[in-house]
């Protein structure tokens, strides 16, 4: 059996058999007679793989979660039978989904569950959730149906630690004055069930110490007992409003492996808040025996609540409004709740800053017909998942140059239409969910009206319905593992479909501002591609910007021009008198960063030095720039018509200025030299040597091959001042890099020929002596591993290959991984150069994160020194921590990508 498997099996065994929860690496190492660092390495690997979890304490305690996965799989296979107690928790599949999963994990953990601490502001629902955890444990047969649920507020005895201990542990007759009989404590009362300790931060250090002894051993004594140990099987839930780091002992915290933070009311989704309002009013309707009608102004005021009172405040306001309305109208069969019935400041209708809801809400005392599932609970089917995955693939093909924009539009529209068909025809029940559909529909309608008014993009009757379905079904369904991947695709959209991206982003922002929360990136990708069908397919037009003083001067003129031509031509930038010019310039720069400016930009302004404006913006624009002053509606319409007709910028600004008697400036784009950048994590010296090999392959050509430092390149080409005068066509590196703004190849891609199409695309319009086939032939000839090492190092390449092979193989064994060929190549090159540096006494000796790395990666440092032991001995050298960090980064970058 492999060592890795032995460690995992022992983890499972100890977790299942031990009376205390969690085990340390040292315990397993002792039992298996293994080095502690090896065991620790595997345990941390299990945590990364999702097979285990650990505490953030010293020593670290590890927990096996396979049993929880079994429970969760059983739960999913049963489809919960709609009896899951967490279903009554609003947001259990929305903003509280992660918290609910943690609570369930704590409840079903083998033996006696895991202690759990609920944190959050007062009134967020910690006590309610604690009760649901208890009910869930019964539902999953973890405890008996009649198991006790005991609640104790530690604040009641905060100033009397002895009395608190007496309540928790019980006391013996005569233990203190007034102890006239033997009395059991709350721990005994909770035997076989749950003890919920609220406001646990009020528990004194002495009380915490007594309690963690029971958490460890399951044994305790009543106050006054000296020779008798008692035992109880109690599950613990703790709750606090305070910062745990400041109020609880480390020794106490480490006994609690799961901490769950409950968000405040203003952090919950608008739909969840709406459902809370409905449920609270429904409960009151049942109490008073009357149907209710809640006026929309009341709903909008309640949706606007934020503050320390949280859900408790919301509930009390609703109870108070019902009491006030009932007092005035108790003879009516239906009670109407108006703004006057709200307490205090809520009587003022201006409290509702936004209109979220446009309908009165009807509550029926005998039938909770409007209490529907939250829209974030709707599950998408496989067709939607498959088509969205296909859209990303098509987008990737566009970025790689495998398809042109026309083919991309056709293919992506096909997938989008399939998704929409699936959404509309198989989810018609969404419209019956009055609470949510009406809410989203109104938001989308307002957003589309704003886009039409400002950007001239007309929408038609069913667009609002379609996008409402899209938002309901796609919002909040992002997988954590691919969020970074979505960022890459968004950057591709910014570059390739900038106008469509801006429209999608504006719709997104309008809805986000209404909801007071962020929507997912997947929704932004879909909206961008949806609006791609609305935007003119002519990608060769230049960009238009209008800048004018006043609160809405620029917006008004742009709106007229965009609406007149029914096309997104101008982006307006208003300059209110109280806003600095630099603030507006910063906004314009940000806008230019998010669009493709290669076809040039025309800027219409009302006043100011045209040269000064250009100086501020010239580094943010790639193409030609034309600037015209004395902006007017007539001038904007004249320029817009010429932009649509694809006239060149110099002609547009010259002719329009003559027609409107204004001043203009034309600035021709500076021609940038084409370049390929080579970089290597091993250092610019290695990159320079690889550059020489590639230069030999490509030969004489109208494109420069540059070697650059890895750190300066990894932050982005645009951020590199050394490259501002270059048109960087391609980056070649020895390790993967996330660079959506430019094409990228790994050295392995170059050697294998798997990405030849990228090289062909980069060199297709470059004047060169060799044709592409000759270049590819030379790549095969010069880029063998032996030749590369021969070029890179002064050492014997045959010997180096053998030594580095052993090192790479040992890393694979220690880390229990099979490295991909590109990672092996990166390590071969890096370690070969590393050995040469050591021999020449030119090693890297410092690293900015060295201190932190030593604290967090002691095992890796130890293993690396063991792996390099023979090499270090042979060459009589030592290995610096900085060099070890570079090896770690190479491996980590590649394995993280996977």
mmCIF file of C-alpha atoms in Angstrom, residues 404-654:
data_model
loop_
_atom_site.group_PDB
_atom_site.id
_atom_site.type_symbol
_atom_site.label_atom_id
_atom_site.label_comp_id
_atom_site.label_asym_id
_atom_site.label_seq_id
_atom_site.Cartn_x
_atom_site.Cartn_y
_atom_site.Cartn_z
ATOM 1 C CA UNK A 404 -13.149 34.873 -37.639
ATOM 2 C CA UNK A 405 -15.732 37.178 -36.055
ATOM 3 C CA UNK A 406 -18.429 36.320 -38.599
ATOM 4 C CA UNK A 407 -18.117 32.590 -37.851
ATOM 5 C CA UNK A 408 -17.967 33.362 -34.131
ATOM 6 C CA UNK A 409 -21.190 35.368 -34.264
ATOM 7 C CA UNK A 410 -23.036 32.618 -36.140
ATOM 8 C CA UNK A 411 -21.812 29.833 -33.848
ATOM 9 C CA UNK A 412 -22.325 31.735 -30.582
ATOM 10 C CA UNK A 413 -25.804 32.916 -31.638
ATOM 11 C CA UNK A 414 -26.739 29.303 -32.342
ATOM 12 C CA UNK A 415 -25.767 28.285 -28.789
ATOM 13 C CA UNK A 416 -27.422 31.345 -27.257
ATOM 14 C CA UNK A 417 -30.687 30.608 -29.077
ATOM 15 C CA UNK A 418 -30.615 27.002 -27.856
ATOM 16 C CA UNK A 419 -30.100 28.212 -24.286
ATOM 17 C CA UNK A 420 -32.938 30.734 -24.584
ATOM 18 C CA UNK A 421 -35.267 28.123 -26.047
ATOM 19 C CA UNK A 422 -34.498 25.795 -23.151
ATOM 20 C CA UNK A 423 -34.974 28.575 -20.604
ATOM 21 C CA UNK A 424 -38.274 29.876 -21.959
ATOM 22 C CA UNK A 425 -40.065 26.659 -22.903
ATOM 23 C CA UNK A 426 -38.983 24.466 -19.998
ATOM 24 C CA UNK A 427 -39.257 27.043 -17.208
ATOM 25 C CA UNK A 428 -42.609 28.713 -17.791
ATOM 26 C CA UNK A 429 -43.415 28.163 -14.090
ATOM 27 C CA UNK A 430 -41.036 31.040 -13.298
ATOM 28 C CA UNK A 431 -43.688 33.606 -14.281
ATOM 29 C CA UNK A 432 -46.053 32.104 -11.724
ATOM 30 C CA UNK A 433 -43.573 32.982 -9.013
ATOM 31 C CA UNK A 434 -45.060 36.460 -8.593
ATOM 32 C CA UNK A 435 -42.659 37.576 -5.883
ATOM 33 C CA UNK A 436 -39.520 37.124 -7.942
ATOM 34 C CA UNK A 437 -40.513 37.337 -11.592
ATOM 35 C CA UNK A 438 -42.287 40.682 -11.152
ATOM 36 C CA UNK A 439 -39.275 42.050 -9.298
ATOM 37 C CA UNK A 440 -36.738 40.996 -11.944
ATOM 38 C CA UNK A 441 -39.018 41.943 -14.867
ATOM 39 C CA UNK A 442 -39.319 45.536 -13.588
ATOM 40 C CA UNK A 443 -35.555 45.846 -13.126
ATOM 41 C CA UNK A 444 -34.836 44.551 -16.637
ATOM 42 C CA UNK A 445 -37.472 46.847 -18.153
ATOM 43 C CA UNK A 446 -35.877 49.895 -16.502
ATOM 44 C CA UNK A 447 -32.388 48.810 -17.592
ATOM 45 C CA UNK A 448 -33.436 48.299 -21.233
ATOM 46 C CA UNK A 449 -35.218 51.663 -21.307
ATOM 47 C CA UNK A 450 -32.022 53.312 -20.059
ATOM 48 C CA UNK A 451 -29.918 51.574 -22.732
ATOM 49 C CA UNK A 452 -32.381 52.557 -25.477
ATOM 50 C CA UNK A 453 -32.563 56.148 -24.234
ATOM 51 C CA UNK A 454 -28.784 56.637 -23.966
ATOM 52 C CA UNK A 455 -27.333 54.346 -26.630
ATOM 53 C CA UNK A 456 -30.041 54.055 -29.262
ATOM 54 C CA UNK A 457 -30.264 50.266 -28.945
ATOM 55 C CA UNK A 458 -33.926 49.433 -29.498
ATOM 56 C CA UNK A 459 -35.498 46.523 -27.714
ATOM 57 C CA UNK A 460 -38.729 44.728 -28.488
ATOM 58 C CA UNK A 461 -41.594 43.268 -26.495
ATOM 59 C CA UNK A 462 -40.138 39.887 -25.618
ATOM 60 C CA UNK A 463 -36.602 41.143 -24.796
ATOM 61 C CA UNK A 464 -37.614 42.027 -21.232
ATOM 62 C CA UNK A 465 -39.127 38.590 -20.676
ATOM 63 C CA UNK A 466 -36.118 36.822 -22.210
ATOM 64 C CA UNK A 467 -33.560 38.683 -20.097
ATOM 65 C CA UNK A 468 -35.664 38.216 -16.952
ATOM 66 C CA UNK A 469 -35.487 34.459 -17.475
ATOM 67 C CA UNK A 470 -31.744 34.701 -18.154
ATOM 68 C CA UNK A 471 -31.062 36.606 -14.923
ATOM 69 C CA UNK A 472 -33.243 34.309 -12.835
ATOM 70 C CA UNK A 473 -31.657 31.146 -14.216
ATOM 71 C CA UNK A 474 -28.001 32.174 -14.609
ATOM 72 C CA UNK A 475 -27.433 34.426 -11.593
ATOM 73 C CA UNK A 476 -25.486 32.851 -8.730
ATOM 74 C CA UNK A 477 -24.681 29.555 -10.486
ATOM 75 C CA UNK A 478 -20.910 30.118 -10.752
ATOM 76 C CA UNK A 479 -18.514 27.385 -9.782
ATOM 77 C CA UNK A 480 -15.671 28.679 -7.615
ATOM 78 C CA UNK A 481 -13.141 26.681 -9.621
ATOM 79 C CA UNK A 482 -13.873 28.482 -12.887
ATOM 80 C CA UNK A 483 -14.333 32.079 -11.683
ATOM 81 C CA UNK A 484 -10.773 32.902 -12.746
ATOM 82 C CA UNK A 485 -11.478 31.284 -16.104
ATOM 83 C CA UNK A 486 -14.470 33.609 -16.551
ATOM 84 C CA UNK A 487 -12.172 36.599 -15.933
ATOM 85 C CA UNK A 488 -10.039 35.462 -18.870
ATOM 86 C CA UNK A 489 -13.071 35.282 -21.176
ATOM 87 C CA UNK A 490 -14.270 38.707 -20.023
ATOM 88 C CA UNK A 491 -10.898 40.168 -21.010
ATOM 89 C CA UNK A 492 -11.259 38.542 -24.433
ATOM 90 C CA UNK A 493 -14.694 40.170 -24.808
ATOM 91 C CA UNK A 494 -13.295 43.567 -23.840
ATOM 92 C CA UNK A 495 -10.750 43.318 -26.634
ATOM 93 C CA UNK A 496 -12.759 41.606 -29.390
ATOM 94 C CA UNK A 497 -16.364 42.779 -28.770
ATOM 95 C CA UNK A 498 -15.827 45.965 -26.795
ATOM 96 C CA UNK A 499 -19.101 47.741 -27.652
ATOM 97 C CA UNK A 500 -21.187 44.647 -26.909
ATOM 98 C CA UNK A 501 -19.251 44.152 -23.666
ATOM 99 C CA UNK A 502 -19.964 47.737 -22.589
ATOM 100 C CA UNK A 503 -23.691 47.294 -23.204
ATOM 101 C CA UNK A 504 -23.758 44.011 -21.285
ATOM 102 C CA UNK A 505 -21.778 45.633 -18.474
ATOM 103 C CA UNK A 506 -24.135 48.609 -18.288
ATOM 104 C CA UNK A 507 -27.208 46.345 -18.045
ATOM 105 C CA UNK A 508 -25.360 44.367 -15.403
ATOM 106 C CA UNK A 509 -24.478 47.506 -13.422
ATOM 107 C CA UNK A 510 -28.013 48.918 -13.515
ATOM 108 C CA UNK A 511 -29.431 45.671 -12.119
ATOM 109 C CA UNK A 512 -26.605 45.341 -9.585
ATOM 110 C CA UNK A 513 -27.239 48.868 -8.309
ATOM 111 C CA UNK A 514 -30.924 48.064 -7.909
ATOM 112 C CA UNK A 515 -30.224 44.775 -6.151
ATOM 113 C CA UNK A 516 -27.396 46.242 -4.037
ATOM 114 C CA UNK A 517 -25.222 43.210 -4.791
ATOM 115 C CA UNK A 518 -22.854 41.856 -7.406
ATOM 116 C CA UNK A 519 -24.058 39.515 -10.144
ATOM 117 C CA UNK A 520 -21.887 36.692 -11.484
ATOM 118 C CA UNK A 521 -19.375 36.966 -14.328
ATOM 119 C CA UNK A 522 -21.135 34.194 -16.218
ATOM 120 C CA UNK A 523 -24.201 36.406 -16.537
ATOM 121 C CA UNK A 524 -22.014 39.261 -17.818
ATOM 122 C CA UNK A 525 -20.525 36.972 -20.498
ATOM 123 C CA UNK A 526 -23.995 35.899 -21.628
ATOM 124 C CA UNK A 527 -25.379 39.481 -21.696
ATOM 125 C CA UNK A 528 -22.374 40.629 -23.749
ATOM 126 C CA UNK A 529 -22.917 37.951 -26.367
ATOM 127 C CA UNK A 530 -26.680 38.526 -26.353
ATOM 128 C CA UNK A 531 -26.187 42.235 -27.096
ATOM 129 C CA UNK A 532 -23.634 41.371 -29.742
ATOM 130 C CA UNK A 533 -26.647 40.672 -31.948
ATOM 131 C CA UNK A 534 -27.959 44.221 -31.339
ATOM 132 C CA UNK A 535 -24.711 46.031 -32.089
ATOM 133 C CA UNK A 536 -23.662 46.782 -35.660
ATOM 134 C CA UNK A 537 -21.482 43.965 -36.960
ATOM 135 C CA UNK A 538 -19.169 46.467 -38.652
ATOM 136 C CA UNK A 539 -16.094 46.220 -36.441
ATOM 137 C CA UNK A 540 -13.995 48.677 -38.453
ATOM 138 C CA UNK A 541 -15.677 51.851 -37.203
ATOM 139 C CA UNK A 542 -13.782 54.185 -34.895
ATOM 140 C CA UNK A 543 -14.945 55.006 -31.373
ATOM 141 C CA UNK A 544 -16.794 58.154 -30.423
ATOM 142 C CA UNK A 545 -16.606 60.063 -27.115
ATOM 143 C CA UNK A 546 -18.420 63.228 -26.039
ATOM 144 C CA UNK A 547 -17.085 65.273 -23.092
ATOM 145 C CA UNK A 548 -18.968 68.354 -21.884
ATOM 146 C CA UNK A 549 -19.418 70.437 -18.739
ATOM 147 C CA UNK A 550 -22.735 70.206 -16.907
ATOM 148 C CA UNK A 551 -24.715 67.437 -15.222
ATOM 149 C CA UNK A 552 -26.114 65.905 -18.422
ATOM 150 C CA UNK A 553 -24.945 67.936 -21.427
ATOM 151 C CA UNK A 554 -22.791 65.168 -22.903
ATOM 152 C CA UNK A 555 -25.389 62.493 -22.126
ATOM 153 C CA UNK A 556 -28.175 64.463 -23.811
ATOM 154 C CA UNK A 557 -26.211 65.045 -27.025
ATOM 155 C CA UNK A 558 -24.976 61.433 -27.168
ATOM 156 C CA UNK A 559 -28.507 60.182 -26.562
ATOM 157 C CA UNK A 560 -29.843 62.171 -29.522
ATOM 158 C CA UNK A 561 -27.093 60.959 -31.868
ATOM 159 C CA UNK A 562 -27.260 57.315 -30.766
ATOM 160 C CA UNK A 563 -31.069 57.262 -30.916
ATOM 161 C CA UNK A 564 -31.194 58.979 -34.297
ATOM 162 C CA UNK A 565 -28.975 56.324 -35.883
ATOM 163 C CA UNK A 566 -30.237 53.516 -33.593
ATOM 164 C CA UNK A 567 -26.670 52.551 -32.910
ATOM 165 C CA UNK A 568 -24.117 52.783 -30.089
ATOM 166 C CA UNK A 569 -21.758 55.436 -31.497
ATOM 167 C CA UNK A 570 -20.931 57.846 -28.666
ATOM 168 C CA UNK A 571 -20.075 57.270 -25.017
ATOM 169 C CA UNK A 572 -20.843 60.424 -22.989
ATOM 170 C CA UNK A 573 -18.809 61.858 -20.115
ATOM 171 C CA UNK A 574 -20.569 64.589 -18.158
ATOM 172 C CA UNK A 575 -18.452 67.059 -16.164
ATOM 173 C CA UNK A 576 -20.485 68.566 -13.308
ATOM 174 C CA UNK A 577 -18.971 71.807 -12.038
ATOM 175 C CA UNK A 578 -18.160 70.276 -8.632
ATOM 176 C CA UNK A 579 -16.238 67.331 -10.160
ATOM 177 C CA UNK A 580 -12.541 67.768 -10.948
ATOM 178 C CA UNK A 581 -11.249 67.509 -14.500
ATOM 179 C CA UNK A 582 -8.807 64.819 -13.371
ATOM 180 C CA UNK A 583 -11.702 62.723 -12.096
ATOM 181 C CA UNK A 584 -13.378 62.817 -15.516
ATOM 182 C CA UNK A 585 -10.077 62.105 -17.289
ATOM 183 C CA UNK A 586 -9.632 59.038 -15.078
ATOM 184 C CA UNK A 587 -13.097 57.806 -16.089
ATOM 185 C CA UNK A 588 -12.297 58.303 -19.778
ATOM 186 C CA UNK A 589 -9.004 56.416 -19.373
ATOM 187 C CA UNK A 590 -10.819 53.544 -17.694
ATOM 188 C CA UNK A 591 -13.321 53.477 -20.574
ATOM 189 C CA UNK A 592 -10.545 53.438 -23.185
ATOM 190 C CA UNK A 593 -8.834 50.566 -21.343
ATOM 191 C CA UNK A 594 -12.016 48.495 -21.785
ATOM 192 C CA UNK A 595 -12.496 48.984 -25.522
ATOM 193 C CA UNK A 596 -10.549 48.238 -28.683
ATOM 194 C CA UNK A 597 -9.037 51.533 -29.888
ATOM 195 C CA UNK A 598 -7.032 50.163 -32.822
ATOM 196 C CA UNK A 599 -9.490 51.703 -35.320
ATOM 197 C CA UNK A 600 -9.036 55.116 -33.753
ATOM 198 C CA UNK A 601 -11.084 57.452 -31.548
ATOM 199 C CA UNK A 602 -12.888 60.759 -32.116
ATOM 200 C CA UNK A 603 -13.401 62.975 -29.052
ATOM 201 C CA UNK A 604 -15.904 65.844 -29.112
ATOM 202 C CA UNK A 605 -15.449 68.426 -26.331
ATOM 203 C CA UNK A 606 -17.112 71.709 -25.403
ATOM 204 C CA UNK A 607 -13.970 73.637 -24.416
ATOM 205 C CA UNK A 608 -10.350 73.284 -23.356
ATOM 206 C CA UNK A 609 -6.947 72.882 -24.967
ATOM 207 C CA UNK A 610 -7.100 70.120 -27.564
ATOM 208 C CA UNK A 611 -3.380 69.436 -27.185
ATOM 209 C CA UNK A 612 -3.696 69.077 -23.409
ATOM 210 C CA UNK A 613 -6.583 66.635 -23.819
ATOM 211 C CA UNK A 614 -4.511 64.532 -26.206
ATOM 212 C CA UNK A 615 -1.505 64.536 -23.861
ATOM 213 C CA UNK A 616 -3.690 63.146 -21.074
ATOM 214 C CA UNK A 617 -5.130 60.330 -23.197
ATOM 215 C CA UNK A 618 -2.505 59.465 -25.835
ATOM 216 C CA UNK A 619 -1.103 56.477 -23.917
ATOM 217 C CA UNK A 620 -4.575 54.914 -23.657
ATOM 218 C CA UNK A 621 -5.309 54.916 -27.404
ATOM 219 C CA UNK A 622 -3.626 52.701 -29.999
ATOM 220 C CA UNK A 623 -5.078 54.149 -33.212
ATOM 221 C CA UNK A 624 -5.416 57.648 -34.686
ATOM 222 C CA UNK A 625 -7.087 60.332 -32.562
ATOM 223 C CA UNK A 626 -9.248 63.245 -33.706
ATOM 224 C CA UNK A 627 -10.437 65.970 -31.304
ATOM 225 C CA UNK A 628 -13.035 68.658 -32.134
ATOM 226 C CA UNK A 629 -14.162 71.423 -29.750
ATOM 227 C CA UNK A 630 -17.393 73.450 -29.391
ATOM 228 C CA UNK A 631 -19.576 70.324 -29.278
ATOM 229 C CA UNK A 632 -23.208 70.713 -30.384
ATOM 230 C CA UNK A 633 -25.992 68.326 -31.324
ATOM 231 C CA UNK A 634 -25.529 69.265 -34.979
ATOM 232 C CA UNK A 635 -21.790 68.508 -34.824
ATOM 233 C CA UNK A 636 -22.431 65.149 -33.100
ATOM 234 C CA UNK A 637 -24.956 64.104 -35.770
ATOM 235 C CA UNK A 638 -22.551 65.146 -38.539
ATOM 236 C CA UNK A 639 -19.663 63.149 -37.045
ATOM 237 C CA UNK A 640 -21.923 60.142 -36.313
ATOM 238 C CA UNK A 641 -23.082 59.880 -39.923
ATOM 239 C CA UNK A 642 -19.472 59.883 -41.114
ATOM 240 C CA UNK A 643 -18.428 57.254 -38.541
ATOM 241 C CA UNK A 644 -21.223 54.984 -39.770
ATOM 242 C CA UNK A 645 -20.059 55.467 -43.341
ATOM 243 C CA UNK A 646 -16.557 54.385 -42.271
ATOM 244 C CA UNK A 647 -14.819 57.561 -43.376
ATOM 245 C CA UNK A 648 -11.254 57.875 -42.071
ATOM 246 C CA UNK A 649 -10.731 59.893 -38.906
ATOM 247 C CA UNK A 650 -8.645 62.665 -40.447
ATOM 248 C CA UNK A 651 -11.310 63.262 -43.101
ATOM 249 C CA UNK A 652 -14.117 63.214 -40.497
ATOM 250 C CA UNK A 653 -12.606 65.804 -38.159
ATOM 251 C CA UNK A 654 -11.494 68.076 -41.010
#
